mmCIF file of C-alpha atoms in Angstrom:
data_model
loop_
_atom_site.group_PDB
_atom_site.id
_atom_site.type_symbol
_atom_site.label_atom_id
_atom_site.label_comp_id
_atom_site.label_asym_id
_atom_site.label_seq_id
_atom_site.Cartn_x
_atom_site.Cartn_y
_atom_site.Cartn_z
ATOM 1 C CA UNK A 1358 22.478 -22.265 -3.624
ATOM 2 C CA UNK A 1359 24.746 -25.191 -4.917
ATOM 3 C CA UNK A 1360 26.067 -23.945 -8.237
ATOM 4 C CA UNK A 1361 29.696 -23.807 -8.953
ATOM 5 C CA UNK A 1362 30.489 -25.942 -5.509
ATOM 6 C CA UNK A 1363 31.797 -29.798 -5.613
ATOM 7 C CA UNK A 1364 29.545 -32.456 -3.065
ATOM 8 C CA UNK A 1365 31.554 -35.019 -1.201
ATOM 9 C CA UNK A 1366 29.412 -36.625 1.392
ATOM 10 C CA UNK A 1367 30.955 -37.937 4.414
ATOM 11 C CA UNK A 1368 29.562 -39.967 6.842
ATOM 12 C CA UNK A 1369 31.267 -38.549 9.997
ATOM 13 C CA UNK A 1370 30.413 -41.535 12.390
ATOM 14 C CA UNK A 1371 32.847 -43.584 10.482
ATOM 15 C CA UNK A 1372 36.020 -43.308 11.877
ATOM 16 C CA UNK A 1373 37.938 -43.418 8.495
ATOM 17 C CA UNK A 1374 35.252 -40.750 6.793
ATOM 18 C CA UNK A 1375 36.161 -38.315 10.385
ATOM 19 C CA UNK A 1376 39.246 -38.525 9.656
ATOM 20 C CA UNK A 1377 39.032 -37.809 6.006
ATOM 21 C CA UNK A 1378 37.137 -34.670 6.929
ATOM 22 C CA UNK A 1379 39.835 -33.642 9.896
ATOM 23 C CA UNK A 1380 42.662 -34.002 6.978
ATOM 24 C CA UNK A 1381 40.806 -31.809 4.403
ATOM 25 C CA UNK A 1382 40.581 -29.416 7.283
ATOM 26 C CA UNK A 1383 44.282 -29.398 7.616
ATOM 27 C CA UNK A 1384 44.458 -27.637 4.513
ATOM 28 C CA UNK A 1385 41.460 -25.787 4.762
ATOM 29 C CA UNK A 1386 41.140 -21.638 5.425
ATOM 30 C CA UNK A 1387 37.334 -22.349 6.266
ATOM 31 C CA UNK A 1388 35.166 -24.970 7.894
ATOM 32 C CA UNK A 1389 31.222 -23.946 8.088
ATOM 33 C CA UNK A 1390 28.758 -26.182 10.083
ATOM 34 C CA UNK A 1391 25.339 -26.121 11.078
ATOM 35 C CA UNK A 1392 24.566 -28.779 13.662
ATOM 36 C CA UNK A 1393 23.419 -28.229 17.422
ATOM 37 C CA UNK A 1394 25.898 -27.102 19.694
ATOM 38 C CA UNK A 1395 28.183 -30.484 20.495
ATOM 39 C CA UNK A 1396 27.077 -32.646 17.325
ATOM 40 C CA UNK A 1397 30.636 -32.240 16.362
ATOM 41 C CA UNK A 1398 32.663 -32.753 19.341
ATOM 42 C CA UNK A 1399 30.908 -35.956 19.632
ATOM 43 C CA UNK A 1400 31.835 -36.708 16.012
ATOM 44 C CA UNK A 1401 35.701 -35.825 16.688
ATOM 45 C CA UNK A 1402 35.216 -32.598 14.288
ATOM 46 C CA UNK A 1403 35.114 -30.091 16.426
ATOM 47 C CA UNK A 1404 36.605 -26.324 16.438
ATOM 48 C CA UNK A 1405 39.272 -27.494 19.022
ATOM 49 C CA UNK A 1406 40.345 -30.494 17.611
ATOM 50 C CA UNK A 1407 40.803 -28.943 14.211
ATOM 51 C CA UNK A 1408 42.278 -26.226 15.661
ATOM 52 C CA UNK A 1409 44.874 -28.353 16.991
ATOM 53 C CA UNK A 1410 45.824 -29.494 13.669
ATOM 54 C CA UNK A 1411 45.344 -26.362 11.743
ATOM 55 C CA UNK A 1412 46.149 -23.150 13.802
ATOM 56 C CA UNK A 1413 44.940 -20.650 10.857
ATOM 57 C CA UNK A 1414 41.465 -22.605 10.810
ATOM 58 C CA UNK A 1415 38.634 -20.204 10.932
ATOM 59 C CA UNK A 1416 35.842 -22.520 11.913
ATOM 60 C CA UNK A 1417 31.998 -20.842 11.832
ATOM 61 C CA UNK A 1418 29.587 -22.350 13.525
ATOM 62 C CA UNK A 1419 25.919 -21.076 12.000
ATOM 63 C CA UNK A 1420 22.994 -22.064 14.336
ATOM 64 C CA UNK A 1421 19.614 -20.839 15.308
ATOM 65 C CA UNK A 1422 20.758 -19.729 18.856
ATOM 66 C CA UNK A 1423 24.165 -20.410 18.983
ATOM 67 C CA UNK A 1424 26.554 -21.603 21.203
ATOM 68 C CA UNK A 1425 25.220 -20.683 24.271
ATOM 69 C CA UNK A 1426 21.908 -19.522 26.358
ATOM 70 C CA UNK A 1427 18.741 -22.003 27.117
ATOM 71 C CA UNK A 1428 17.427 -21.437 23.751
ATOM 72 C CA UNK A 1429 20.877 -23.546 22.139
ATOM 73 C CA UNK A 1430 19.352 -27.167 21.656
ATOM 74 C CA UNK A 1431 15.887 -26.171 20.493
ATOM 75 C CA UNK A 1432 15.016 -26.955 16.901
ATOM 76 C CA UNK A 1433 14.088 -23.990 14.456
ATOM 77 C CA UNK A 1434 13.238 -22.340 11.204
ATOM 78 C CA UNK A 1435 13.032 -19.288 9.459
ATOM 79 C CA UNK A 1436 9.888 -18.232 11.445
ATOM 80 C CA UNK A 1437 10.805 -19.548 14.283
ATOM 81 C CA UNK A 1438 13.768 -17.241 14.798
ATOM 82 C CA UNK A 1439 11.980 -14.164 13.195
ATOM 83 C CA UNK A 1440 9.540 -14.766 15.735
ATOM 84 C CA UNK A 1441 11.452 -14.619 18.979
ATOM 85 C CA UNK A 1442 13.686 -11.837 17.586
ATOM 86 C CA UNK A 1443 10.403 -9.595 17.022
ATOM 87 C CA UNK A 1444 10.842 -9.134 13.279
ATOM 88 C CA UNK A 1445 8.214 -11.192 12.184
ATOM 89 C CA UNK A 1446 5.863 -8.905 14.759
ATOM 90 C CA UNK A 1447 6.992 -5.729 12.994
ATOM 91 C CA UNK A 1448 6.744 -7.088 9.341
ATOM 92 C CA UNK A 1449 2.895 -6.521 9.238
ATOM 93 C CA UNK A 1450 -0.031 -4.072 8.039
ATOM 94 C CA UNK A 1451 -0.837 -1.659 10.361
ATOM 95 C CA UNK A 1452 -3.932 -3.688 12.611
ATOM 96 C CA UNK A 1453 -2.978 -6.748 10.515
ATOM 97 C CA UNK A 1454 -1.567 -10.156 11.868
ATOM 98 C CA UNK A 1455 2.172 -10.570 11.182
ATOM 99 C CA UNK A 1456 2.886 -11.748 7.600
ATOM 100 C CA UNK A 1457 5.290 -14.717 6.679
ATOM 101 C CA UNK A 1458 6.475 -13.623 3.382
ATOM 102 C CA UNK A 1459 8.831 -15.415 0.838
ATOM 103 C CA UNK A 1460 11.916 -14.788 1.959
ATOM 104 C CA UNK A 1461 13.576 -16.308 4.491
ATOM 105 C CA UNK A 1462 14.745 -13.053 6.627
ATOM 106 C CA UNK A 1463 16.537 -15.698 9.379
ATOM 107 C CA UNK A 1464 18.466 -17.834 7.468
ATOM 108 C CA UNK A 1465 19.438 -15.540 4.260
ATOM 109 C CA UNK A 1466 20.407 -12.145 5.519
ATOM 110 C CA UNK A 1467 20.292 -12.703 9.442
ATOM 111 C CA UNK A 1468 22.194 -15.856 8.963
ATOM 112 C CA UNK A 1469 24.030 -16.973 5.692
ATOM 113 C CA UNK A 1470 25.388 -13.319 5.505
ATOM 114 C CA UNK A 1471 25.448 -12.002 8.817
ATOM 115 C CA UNK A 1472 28.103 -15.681 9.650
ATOM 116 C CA UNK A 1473 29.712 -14.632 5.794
ATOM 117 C CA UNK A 1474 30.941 -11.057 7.172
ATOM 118 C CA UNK A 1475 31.941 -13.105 9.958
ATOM 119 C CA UNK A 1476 33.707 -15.135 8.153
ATOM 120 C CA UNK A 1477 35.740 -12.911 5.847
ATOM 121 C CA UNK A 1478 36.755 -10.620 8.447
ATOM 122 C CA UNK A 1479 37.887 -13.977 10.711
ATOM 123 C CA UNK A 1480 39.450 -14.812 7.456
ATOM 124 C CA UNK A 1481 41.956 -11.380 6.671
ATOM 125 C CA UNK A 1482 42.671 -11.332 10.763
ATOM 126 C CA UNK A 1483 44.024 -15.358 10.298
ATOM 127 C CA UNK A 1484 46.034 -14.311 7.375
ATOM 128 C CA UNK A 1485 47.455 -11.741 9.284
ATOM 129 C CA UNK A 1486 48.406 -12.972 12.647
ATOM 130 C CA UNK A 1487 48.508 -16.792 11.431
ATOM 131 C CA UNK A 1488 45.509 -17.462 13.829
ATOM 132 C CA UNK A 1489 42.390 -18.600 13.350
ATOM 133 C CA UNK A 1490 39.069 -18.185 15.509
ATOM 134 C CA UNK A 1491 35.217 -19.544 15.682
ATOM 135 C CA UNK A 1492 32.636 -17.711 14.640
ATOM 136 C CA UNK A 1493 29.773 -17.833 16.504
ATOM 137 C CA UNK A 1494 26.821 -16.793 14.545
ATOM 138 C CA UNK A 1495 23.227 -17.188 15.651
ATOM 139 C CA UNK A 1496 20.053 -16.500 13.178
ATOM 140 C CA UNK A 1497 18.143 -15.155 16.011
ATOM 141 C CA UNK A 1498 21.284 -12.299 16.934
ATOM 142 C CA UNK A 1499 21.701 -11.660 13.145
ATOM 143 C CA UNK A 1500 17.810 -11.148 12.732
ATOM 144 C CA UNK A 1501 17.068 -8.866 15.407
ATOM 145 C CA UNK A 1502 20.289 -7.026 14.036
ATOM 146 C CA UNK A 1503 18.045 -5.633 10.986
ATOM 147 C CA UNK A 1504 15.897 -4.220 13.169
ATOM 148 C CA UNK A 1505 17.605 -0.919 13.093
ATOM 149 C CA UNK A 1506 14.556 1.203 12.033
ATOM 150 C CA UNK A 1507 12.701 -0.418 15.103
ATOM 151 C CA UNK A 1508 15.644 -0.562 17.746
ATOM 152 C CA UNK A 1509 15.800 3.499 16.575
ATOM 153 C CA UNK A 1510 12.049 4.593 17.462
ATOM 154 C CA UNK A 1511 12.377 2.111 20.774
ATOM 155 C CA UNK A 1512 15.543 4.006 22.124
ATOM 156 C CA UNK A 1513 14.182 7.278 20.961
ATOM 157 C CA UNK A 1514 10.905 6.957 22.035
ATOM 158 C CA UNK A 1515 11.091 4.532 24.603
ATOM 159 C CA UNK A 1516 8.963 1.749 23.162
ATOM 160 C CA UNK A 1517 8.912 -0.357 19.872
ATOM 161 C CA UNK A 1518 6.137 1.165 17.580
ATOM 162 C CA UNK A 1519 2.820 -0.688 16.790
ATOM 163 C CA UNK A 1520 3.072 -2.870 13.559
ATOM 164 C CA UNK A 1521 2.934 -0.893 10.922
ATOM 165 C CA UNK A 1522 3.174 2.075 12.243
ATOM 166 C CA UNK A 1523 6.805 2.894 12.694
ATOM 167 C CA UNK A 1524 7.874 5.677 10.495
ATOM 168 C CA UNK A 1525 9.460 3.278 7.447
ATOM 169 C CA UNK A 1526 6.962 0.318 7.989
ATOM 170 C CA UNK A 1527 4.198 2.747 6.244
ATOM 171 C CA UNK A 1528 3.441 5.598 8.721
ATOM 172 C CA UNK A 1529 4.314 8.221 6.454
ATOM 173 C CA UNK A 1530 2.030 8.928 3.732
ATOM 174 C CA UNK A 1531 5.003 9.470 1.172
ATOM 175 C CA UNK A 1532 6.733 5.991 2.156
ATOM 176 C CA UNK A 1533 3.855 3.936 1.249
ATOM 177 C CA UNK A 1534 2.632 1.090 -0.713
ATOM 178 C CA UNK A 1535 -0.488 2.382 -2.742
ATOM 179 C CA UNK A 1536 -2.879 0.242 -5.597
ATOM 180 C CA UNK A 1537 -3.078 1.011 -8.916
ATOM 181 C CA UNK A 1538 -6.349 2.102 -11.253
ATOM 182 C CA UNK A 1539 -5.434 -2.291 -12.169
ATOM 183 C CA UNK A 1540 -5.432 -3.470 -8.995
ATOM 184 C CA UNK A 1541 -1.619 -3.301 -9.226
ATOM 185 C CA UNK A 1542 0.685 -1.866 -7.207
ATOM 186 C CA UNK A 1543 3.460 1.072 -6.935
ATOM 187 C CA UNK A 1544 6.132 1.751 -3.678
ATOM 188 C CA UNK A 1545 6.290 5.271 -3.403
ATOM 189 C CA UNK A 1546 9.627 6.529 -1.457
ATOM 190 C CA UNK A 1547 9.382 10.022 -1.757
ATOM 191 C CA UNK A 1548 10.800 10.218 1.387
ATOM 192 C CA UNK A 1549 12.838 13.539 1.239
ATOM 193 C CA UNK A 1550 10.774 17.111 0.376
ATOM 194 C CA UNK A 1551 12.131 17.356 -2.947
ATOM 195 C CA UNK A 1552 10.768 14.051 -4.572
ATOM 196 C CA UNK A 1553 7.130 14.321 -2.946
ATOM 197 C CA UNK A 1554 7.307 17.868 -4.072
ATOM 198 C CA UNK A 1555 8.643 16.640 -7.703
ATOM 199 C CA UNK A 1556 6.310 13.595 -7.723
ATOM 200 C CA UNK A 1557 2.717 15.871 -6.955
ATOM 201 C CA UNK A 1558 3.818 18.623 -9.557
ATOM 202 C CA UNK A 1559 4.257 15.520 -12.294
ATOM 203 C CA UNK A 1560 0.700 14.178 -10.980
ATOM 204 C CA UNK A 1561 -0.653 17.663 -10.898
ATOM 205 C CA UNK A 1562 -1.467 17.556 -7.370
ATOM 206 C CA UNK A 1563 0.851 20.237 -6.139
ATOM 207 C CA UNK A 1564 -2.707 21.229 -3.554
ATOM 208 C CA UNK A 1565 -1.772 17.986 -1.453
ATOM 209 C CA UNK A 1566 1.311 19.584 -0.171
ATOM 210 C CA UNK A 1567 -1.082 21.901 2.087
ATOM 211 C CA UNK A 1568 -1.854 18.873 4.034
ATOM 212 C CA UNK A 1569 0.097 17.666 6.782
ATOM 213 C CA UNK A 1570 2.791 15.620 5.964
ATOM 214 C CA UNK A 1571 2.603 13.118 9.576
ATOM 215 C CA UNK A 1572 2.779 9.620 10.483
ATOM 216 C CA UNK A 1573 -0.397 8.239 12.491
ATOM 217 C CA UNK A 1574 -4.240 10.043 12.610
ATOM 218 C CA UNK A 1575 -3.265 13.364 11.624
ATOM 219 C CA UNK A 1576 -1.573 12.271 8.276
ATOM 220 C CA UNK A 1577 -4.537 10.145 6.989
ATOM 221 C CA UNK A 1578 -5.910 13.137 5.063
ATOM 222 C CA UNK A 1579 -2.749 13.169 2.455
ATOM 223 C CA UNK A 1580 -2.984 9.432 2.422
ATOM 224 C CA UNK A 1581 -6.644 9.381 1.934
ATOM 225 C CA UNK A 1582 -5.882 12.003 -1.015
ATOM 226 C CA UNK A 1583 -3.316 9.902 -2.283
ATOM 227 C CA UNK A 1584 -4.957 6.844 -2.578
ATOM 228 C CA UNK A 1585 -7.585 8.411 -4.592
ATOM 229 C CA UNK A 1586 -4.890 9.929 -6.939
ATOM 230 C CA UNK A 1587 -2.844 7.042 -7.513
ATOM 231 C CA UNK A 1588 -6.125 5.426 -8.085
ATOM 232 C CA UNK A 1589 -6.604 7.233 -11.227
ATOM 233 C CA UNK A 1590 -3.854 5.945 -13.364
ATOM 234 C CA UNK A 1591 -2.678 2.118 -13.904
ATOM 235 C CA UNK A 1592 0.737 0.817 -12.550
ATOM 236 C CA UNK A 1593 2.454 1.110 -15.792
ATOM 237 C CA UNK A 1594 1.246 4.969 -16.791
ATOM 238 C CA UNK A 1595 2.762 5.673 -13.119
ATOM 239 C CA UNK A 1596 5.742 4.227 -14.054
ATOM 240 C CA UNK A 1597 5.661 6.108 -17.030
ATOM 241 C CA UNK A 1598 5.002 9.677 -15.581
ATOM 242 C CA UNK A 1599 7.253 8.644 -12.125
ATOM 243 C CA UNK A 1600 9.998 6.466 -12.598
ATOM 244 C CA UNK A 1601 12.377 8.354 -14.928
ATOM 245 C CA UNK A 1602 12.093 11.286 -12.546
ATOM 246 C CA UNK A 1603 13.900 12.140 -8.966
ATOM 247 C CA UNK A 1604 10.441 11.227 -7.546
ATOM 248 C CA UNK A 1605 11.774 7.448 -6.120
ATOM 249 C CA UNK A 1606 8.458 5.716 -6.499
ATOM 250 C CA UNK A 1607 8.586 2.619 -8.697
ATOM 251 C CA UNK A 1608 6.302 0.006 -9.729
ATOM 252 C CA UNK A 1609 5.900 -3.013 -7.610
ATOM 253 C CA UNK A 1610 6.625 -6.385 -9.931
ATOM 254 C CA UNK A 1611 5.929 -10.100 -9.994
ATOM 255 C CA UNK A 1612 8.827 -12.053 -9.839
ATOM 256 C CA UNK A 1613 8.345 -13.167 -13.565
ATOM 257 C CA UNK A 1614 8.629 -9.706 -14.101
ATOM 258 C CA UNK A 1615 11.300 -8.378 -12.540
ATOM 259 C CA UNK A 1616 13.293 -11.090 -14.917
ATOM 260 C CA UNK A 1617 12.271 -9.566 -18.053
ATOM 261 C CA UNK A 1618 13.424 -5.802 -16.384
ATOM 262 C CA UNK A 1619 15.406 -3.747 -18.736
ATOM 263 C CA UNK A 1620 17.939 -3.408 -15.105
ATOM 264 C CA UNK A 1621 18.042 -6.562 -14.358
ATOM 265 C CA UNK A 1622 19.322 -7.512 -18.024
ATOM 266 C CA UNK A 1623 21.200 -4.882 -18.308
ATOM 267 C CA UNK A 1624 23.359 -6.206 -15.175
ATOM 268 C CA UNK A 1625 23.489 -9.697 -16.520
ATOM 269 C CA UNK A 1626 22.307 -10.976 -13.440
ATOM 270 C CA UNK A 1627 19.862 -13.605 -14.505
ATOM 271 C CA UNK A 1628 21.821 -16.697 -16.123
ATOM 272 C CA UNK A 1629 20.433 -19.253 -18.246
ATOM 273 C CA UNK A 1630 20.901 -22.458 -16.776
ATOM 274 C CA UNK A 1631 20.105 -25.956 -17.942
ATOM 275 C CA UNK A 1632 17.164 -23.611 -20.204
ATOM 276 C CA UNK A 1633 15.674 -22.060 -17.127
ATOM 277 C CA UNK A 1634 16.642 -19.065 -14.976
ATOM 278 C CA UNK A 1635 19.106 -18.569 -12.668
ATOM 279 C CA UNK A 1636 20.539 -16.097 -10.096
ATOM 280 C CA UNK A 1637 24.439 -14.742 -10.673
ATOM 281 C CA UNK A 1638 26.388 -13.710 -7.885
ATOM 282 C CA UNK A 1639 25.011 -10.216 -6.818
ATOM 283 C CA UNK A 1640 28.882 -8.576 -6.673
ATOM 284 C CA UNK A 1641 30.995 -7.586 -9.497
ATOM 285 C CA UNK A 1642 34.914 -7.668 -9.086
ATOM 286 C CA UNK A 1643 36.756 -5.342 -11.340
ATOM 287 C CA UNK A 1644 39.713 -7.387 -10.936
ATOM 288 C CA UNK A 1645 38.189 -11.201 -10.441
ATOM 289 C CA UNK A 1646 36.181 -13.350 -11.836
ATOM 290 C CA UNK A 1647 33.294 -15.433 -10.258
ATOM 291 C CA UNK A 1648 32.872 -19.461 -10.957
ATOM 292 C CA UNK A 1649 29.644 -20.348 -12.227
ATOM 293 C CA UNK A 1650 28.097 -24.014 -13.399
ATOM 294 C CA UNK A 1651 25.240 -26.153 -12.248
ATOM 295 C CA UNK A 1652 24.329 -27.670 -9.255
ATOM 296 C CA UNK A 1653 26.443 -30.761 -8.619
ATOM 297 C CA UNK A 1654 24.754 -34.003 -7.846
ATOM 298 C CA UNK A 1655 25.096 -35.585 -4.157
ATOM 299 C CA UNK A 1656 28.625 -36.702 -3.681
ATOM 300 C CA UNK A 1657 29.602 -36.112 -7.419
ATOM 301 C CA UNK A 1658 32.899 -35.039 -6.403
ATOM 302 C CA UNK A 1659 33.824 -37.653 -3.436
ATOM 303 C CA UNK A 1660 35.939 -39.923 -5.482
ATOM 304 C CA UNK A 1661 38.100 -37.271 -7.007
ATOM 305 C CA UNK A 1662 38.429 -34.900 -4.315
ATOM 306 C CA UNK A 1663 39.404 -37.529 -1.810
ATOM 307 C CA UNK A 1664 41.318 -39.525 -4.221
ATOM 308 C CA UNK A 1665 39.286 -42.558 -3.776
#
């Protein structure tokens, strides 16, 4: 999360460290905190007080519930916020409990990204009206935001689907998650006509297009079916029959695996830091170039970027 950044640590109850924060945010185009709402108007920091200073400041302020509402002093995680914003409840097995996963939903995508969007587009409006703004960005807002699939059935059919059972959280027979002859796994998203159609005339199951292609009760014939087909084969053969055709279903890796994938190398996404693996930035510039290097060390760079 750290590499290619410098650490100065601050202690911003010291006057003379406050004020050594407040004069690299003179020069600043972006200040990002994460304390409770007020922490840093108590600490002299805050978004007016640097705005004062700095007009073109865009300050982002990246909580768990924001700046405002009952919720905005309560403590949180990653669950916690998945939780209230119901995505937690509709990232499940059909008739299964909700399951926590190991990625952080909250604080990657419906925080750290959802406040970086913020950020940049706070960021080109500054540069081009010479004023700044806060951005407001709450984990909970930005998680229930990815809820698009859900929020779709709810307003369409007038209430949020069971677990499981909406339409692209495993309804559909052909948009499934189905074990392999090895106890592995494949993700088939034959979604569209064509690749199901493609993918049962590879398998030699063409017959299984007879049966109806629905989400809930009446579909669990095909899925029944397909189970016992992909059954038959290992993973890797079904990769090897599948994946090089417009059929969209894929194998379903390890971690240690998906480093050692022909794609993944082939990007160059996977540095070698230190002798152990790292992720790159996941955006190519065809004009830019992104900073890499190690993590720094806790205040490694105080000295010389303060001139101390």
């Amino acid at each position: 999360v750290n590499r290619g950044k410098k650490s100065v640590v601050l202690d911003l109850r010291k006057p003379e460290d406050a004020e050594a924060f407040r004069q690299l945010a003179d020069s600043a185009d972006v200040v990002l905190e994460s304390f409770r709402p007020g922490v840093m108007k108590k600490l002299g920091c805050d978004y007016d007080t640097l705005r004062a200073r700095n007009p073109k400041l865009v300050y982002a302020a990246l909580t768990g519930y924001g700046q405002t509402g009952p919720y905005l002093n309560r403590p949180g995680h990653d669950m916690n916020y998945r939780g209230y914003a119901g995505e937690l409840d509709q990232n499940a097995v059909a008739g299964g409990p909700p399951i926590q996963g190991n990625v952080q939903y909250a604080d990657l995508a419906g925080g750290a990204l959802t406040c970086a969007v913020g950020i940049l587009g706070a960021v080109i409006g500054a540069k081009a009206s010479g004023q700044g703004t806060m951005v407001d960005v709450a984990m909970m807002d930005g998680t229930m935001a990815l809820q698009v699939a859900a929020m779709g059935s709810r307003r369409v059919l007038g209430a949020t689907p069971p677990r499981g059972t909406d339409f692209l959280a495993g309804s559909l027979p052909n948009y499934s998650i189905y074990e392999t002859r090895d106890g592995k796994h494949v993700a088939m998203g034959s979604l569209e006509p064509k690749f199901f159609k493609r993918t049962l005339e590879l398998a030699g199951a063409l017959d299984l297009l007879k049966l109806p292609m629905v989400p809930g009760p009446k579909g669990e014939p095909l899925r029944e079916a397909l189970r016992a087909l992909i059954k038959t084969r290992t993973r890797d053969e079904w990769e090897a029959l599948l994946a090089h055709e417009d059929t969209c279903v894929s194998g379903i890796y390890t971690l240690d695996e998906a480093l050692e994938n022909e794609q993944v190398k082939a990007r160059g996404f996977v540095e070698d830091v230190g002798g152990k693996p790292a992720f790159g930035l996941p955006i190519r510039f065809s004009h830019a170039q992104a900073t890499g290097g190690d993590s720094p060390k806790l205040g490694e760079h105080t000295a010389q970027v303060l001139g101390r």
